[in-house]
Amino acid sequence: RKPAHKQKRLAIRHSSDDRLVAIIELVSPGNKSAAYPFRSFVGKAVRAIDSGVHLLIVDPFPPGRRDPNGVHGAIWDVLGGDPYAQPADKPLTLAAYEAAPAGPKAYVQPLAPGDR
């Protein structure tokens, strides 16, 4: 088990049966460092949502060549959502995904350094 200061993911479990209901994931530079880790990160996110787990992604890094519309753009594209364009003046993203029976819903908050 990783020390708490090195963890990038927080699992939230239901109190009655300990089932996983949500994940909070902090994007790291390693997630965006090369094609394989980026595809792996996006795949894990999509599998979690598809399996009924709600997800909050905190992406404190601006888009790059692998994610021109941020991590949310890549995840949302795989989930089949409408095309997403990352605002140029808000390069950072908080994206929450509701794993709804009728299909996932996304709640996106683009941010810029210094935003509250």
JSON list of N, CA and C in Angstrom, two decimals, residues 4 10-11 18 21-22 24 27-28 31-32 37 44 46-47 49 57-58 60-61 63 71 85 94 103 106-107 111:
[
{"chain": "A", "resi": 4, "resn": "ALA", "atom": "N", "xyz": [0.06, 7.64, 2.21]},
{"chain": "A", "resi": 4, "resn": "ALA", "atom": "CA", "xyz": [-1.04, 8.56, 1.89]},
{"chain": "A", "resi": 4, "resn": "ALA", "atom": "C", "xyz": [-0.59, 9.73, 1.03]},
{"chain": "A", "resi": 10, "resn": "LEU", "atom": "N", "xyz": [-8.66, 8.17, -4.52]},
{"chain": "A", "resi": 10, "resn": "LEU", "atom": "CA", "xyz": [-9.39, 7.94, -3.28]},
{"chain": "A", "resi": 10, "resn": "LEU", "atom": "C", "xyz": [-10.64, 7.15, -3.63]},
{"chain": "A", "resi": 11, "resn": "ALA", "atom": "N", "xyz": [-10.82, 5.99, -3.02]},
{"chain": "A", "resi": 11, "resn": "ALA", "atom": "CA", "xyz": [-11.99, 5.16, -3.25]},
{"chain": "A", "resi": 11, "resn": "ALA", "atom": "C", "xyz": [-13.03, 5.46, -2.19]},
{"chain": "A", "resi": 18, "resn": "ASP", "atom": "N", "xyz": [-19.83, -2.08, 1.72]},
{"chain": "A", "resi": 18, "resn": "ASP", "atom": "CA", "xyz": [-18.45, -1.85, 1.32]},
{"chain": "A", "resi": 18, "resn": "ASP", "atom": "C", "xyz": [-18.22, -1.86, -0.19]},
{"chain": "A", "resi": 21, "resn": "VAL", "atom": "N", "xyz": [-18.46, 2.93, -4.73]},
{"chain": "A", "resi": 21, "resn": "VAL", "atom": "CA", "xyz": [-19.49, 3.76, -5.35]},
{"chain": "A", "resi": 21, "resn": "VAL", "atom": "C", "xyz": [-18.91, 4.96, -6.08]},
{"chain": "A", "resi": 22, "resn": "ALA", "atom": "N", "xyz": [-17.70, 5.39, -5.71]},
{"chain": "A", "resi": 22, "resn": "ALA", "atom": "CA", "xyz": [-17.12, 6.56, -6.37]},
{"chain": "A", "resi": 22, "resn": "ALA", "atom": "C", "xyz": [-15.60, 6.54, -6.21]},
{"chain": "A", "resi": 24, "resn": "ILE", "atom": "N", "xyz": [-12.22, 9.36, -6.60]},
{"chain": "A", "resi": 24, "resn": "ILE", "atom": "CA", "xyz": [-11.65, 10.69, -6.88]},
{"chain": "A", "resi": 24, "resn": "ILE", "atom": "C", "xyz": [-10.24, 10.42, -7.36]},
{"chain": "A", "resi": 27, "resn": "VAL", "atom": "N", "xyz": [-4.99, 13.47, -11.63]},
{"chain": "A", "resi": 27, "resn": "VAL", "atom": "CA", "xyz": [-4.14, 13.21, -12.78]},
{"chain": "A", "resi": 27, "resn": "VAL", "atom": "C", "xyz": [-2.71, 13.59, -12.41]},
{"chain": "A", "resi": 28, "resn": "SER", "atom": "N", "xyz": [-1.76, 12.73, -12.79]},
{"chain": "A", "resi": 28, "resn": "SER", "atom": "CA", "xyz": [-0.36, 13.01, -12.52]},
{"chain": "A", "resi": 28, "resn": "SER", "atom": "C", "xyz": [0.36, 13.26, -13.84]},
{"chain": "A", "resi": 31, "resn": "ASN", "atom": "N", "xyz": [0.55, 10.21, -16.02]},
{"chain": "A", "resi": 31, "resn": "ASN", "atom": "CA", "xyz": [-0.63, 9.81, -16.80]},
{"chain": "A", "resi": 31, "resn": "ASN", "atom": "C", "xyz": [-0.60, 10.41, -18.20]},
{"chain": "A", "resi": 32, "resn": "LYS", "atom": "N", "xyz": [0.10, 11.53, -18.37]},
{"chain": "A", "resi": 32, "resn": "LYS", "atom": "CA", "xyz": [0.14, 12.21, -19.67]},
{"chain": "A", "resi": 32, "resn": "LYS", "atom": "C", "xyz": [1.51, 12.09, -20.34]},
{"chain": "A", "resi": 37, "resn": "PRO", "atom": "N", "xyz": [0.54, 5.14, -21.07]},
{"chain": "A", "resi": 37, "resn": "PRO", "atom": "CA", "xyz": [-0.07, 5.50, -19.78]},
{"chain": "A", "resi": 37, "resn": "PRO", "atom": "C", "xyz": [-1.32, 6.36, -19.94]},
{"chain": "A", "resi": 44, "resn": "LYS", "atom": "N", "xyz": [-9.15, 3.06, -17.78]},
{"chain": "A", "resi": 44, "resn": "LYS", "atom": "CA", "xyz": [-9.57, 2.79, -16.40]},
{"chain": "A", "resi": 44, "resn": "LYS", "atom": "C", "xyz": [-10.74, 3.68, -16.01]},
{"chain": "A", "resi": 46, "resn": "VAL", "atom": "N", "xyz": [-13.02, 5.05, -18.01]},
{"chain": "A", "resi": 46, "resn": "VAL", "atom": "CA", "xyz": [-14.21, 4.62, -18.74]},
{"chain": "A", "resi": 46, "resn": "VAL", "atom": "C", "xyz": [-14.76, 3.31, -18.15]},
{"chain": "A", "resi": 47, "resn": "ARG", "atom": "N", "xyz": [-13.88, 2.36, -17.81]},
{"chain": "A", "resi": 47, "resn": "ARG", "atom": "CA", "xyz": [-14.34, 1.11, -17.22]},
{"chain": "A", "resi": 47, "resn": "ARG", "atom": "C", "xyz": [-15.03, 1.35, -15.87]},
{"chain": "A", "resi": 49, "resn": "ILE", "atom": "N", "xyz": [-16.66, 4.08, -14.90]},
{"chain": "A", "resi": 49, "resn": "ILE", "atom": "CA", "xyz": [-17.98, 4.69, -15.16]},
{"chain": "A", "resi": 49, "resn": "ILE", "atom": "C", "xyz": [-18.94, 3.64, -15.73]},
{"chain": "A", "resi": 57, "resn": "ILE", "atom": "N", "xyz": [-12.52, 13.54, -11.68]},
{"chain": "A", "resi": 57, "resn": "ILE", "atom": "CA", "xyz": [-11.16, 13.69, -12.18]},
{"chain": "A", "resi": 57, "resn": "ILE", "atom": "C", "xyz": [-10.70, 15.11, -11.88]},
{"chain": "A", "resi": 58, "resn": "VAL", "atom": "N", "xyz": [-9.54, 15.23, -11.26]},
{"chain": "A", "resi": 58, "resn": "VAL", "atom": "CA", "xyz": [-8.91, 16.52, -11.02]},
{"chain": "A", "resi": 58, "resn": "VAL", "atom": "C", "xyz": [-7.68, 16.56, -11.92]},
{"chain": "A", "resi": 60, "resn": "PRO", "atom": "N", "xyz": [-4.87, 18.93, -12.97]},
{"chain": "A", "resi": 60, "resn": "PRO", "atom": "CA", "xyz": [-4.21, 20.22, -12.73]},
{"chain": "A", "resi": 60, "resn": "PRO", "atom": "C", "xyz": [-3.15, 20.56, -13.77]},
{"chain": "A", "resi": 61, "resn": "PHE", "atom": "N", "xyz": [-3.15, 19.84, -14.91]},
{"chain": "A", "resi": 61, "resn": "PHE", "atom": "CA", "xyz": [-2.16, 20.08, -15.94]},
{"chain": "A", "resi": 61, "resn": "PHE", "atom": "C", "xyz": [-2.84, 20.49, -17.24]},
{"chain": "A", "resi": 63, "resn": "PRO", "atom": "N", "xyz": [-3.78, 20.90, -21.25]},
{"chain": "A", "resi": 63, "resn": "PRO", "atom": "CA", "xyz": [-3.81, 19.91, -22.32]},
{"chain": "A", "resi": 63, "resn": "PRO", "atom": "C", "xyz": [-2.47, 19.84, -23.03]},
{"chain": "A", "resi": 71, "resn": "VAL", "atom": "N", "xyz": [-8.04, 15.84, -20.34]},
{"chain": "A", "resi": 71, "resn": "VAL", "atom": "CA", "xyz": [-8.38, 14.45, -20.04]},
{"chain": "A", "resi": 71, "resn": "VAL", "atom": "C", "xyz": [-9.88, 14.23, -20.19]},
{"chain": "A", "resi": 85, "resn": "ALA", "atom": "N", "xyz": [-14.64, 20.88, -26.30]},
{"chain": "A", "resi": 85, "resn": "ALA", "atom": "CA", "xyz": [-13.49, 21.75, -26.60]},
{"chain": "A", "resi": 85, "resn": "ALA", "atom": "C", "xyz": [-13.05, 22.44, -25.32]},
{"chain": "A", "resi": 94, "resn": "LEU", "atom": "N", "xyz": [-11.82, 20.20, -13.70]},
{"chain": "A", "resi": 94, "resn": "LEU", "atom": "CA", "xyz": [-12.47, 19.29, -12.76]},
{"chain": "A", "resi": 94, "resn": "LEU", "atom": "C", "xyz": [-13.63, 18.68, -13.54]},
{"chain": "A", "resi": 103, "resn": "GLY", "atom": "N", "xyz": [-27.16, 6.21, -19.10]},
{"chain": "A", "resi": 103, "resn": "GLY", "atom": "CA", "xyz": [-25.92, 6.66, -19.73]},
{"chain": "A", "resi": 103, "resn": "GLY", "atom": "C", "xyz": [-25.23, 7.67, -18.84]},
{"chain": "A", "resi": 106, "resn": "ALA", "atom": "N", "xyz": [-21.82, 14.07, -17.49]},
{"chain": "A", "resi": 106, "resn": "ALA", "atom": "CA", "xyz": [-20.58, 14.73, -17.09]},
{"chain": "A", "resi": 106, "resn": "ALA", "atom": "C", "xyz": [-20.90, 16.14, -16.61]},
{"chain": "A", "resi": 107, "resn": "TYR", "atom": "N", "xyz": [-20.20, 16.53, -15.56]},
{"chain": "A", "resi": 107, "resn": "TYR", "atom": "CA", "xyz": [-20.30, 17.88, -15.01]},
{"chain": "A", "resi": 107, "resn": "TYR", "atom": "C", "xyz": [-18.87, 18.42, -15.02]},
{"chain": "A", "resi": 111, "resn": "LEU", "atom": "N", "xyz": [-10.94, 25.45, -15.43]},
{"chain": "A", "resi": 111, "resn": "LEU", "atom": "CA", "xyz": [-10.33, 26.41, -14.50]},
{"chain": "A", "resi": 111, "resn": "LEU", "atom": "C", "xyz": [-9.06, 26.99, -15.09]}
]
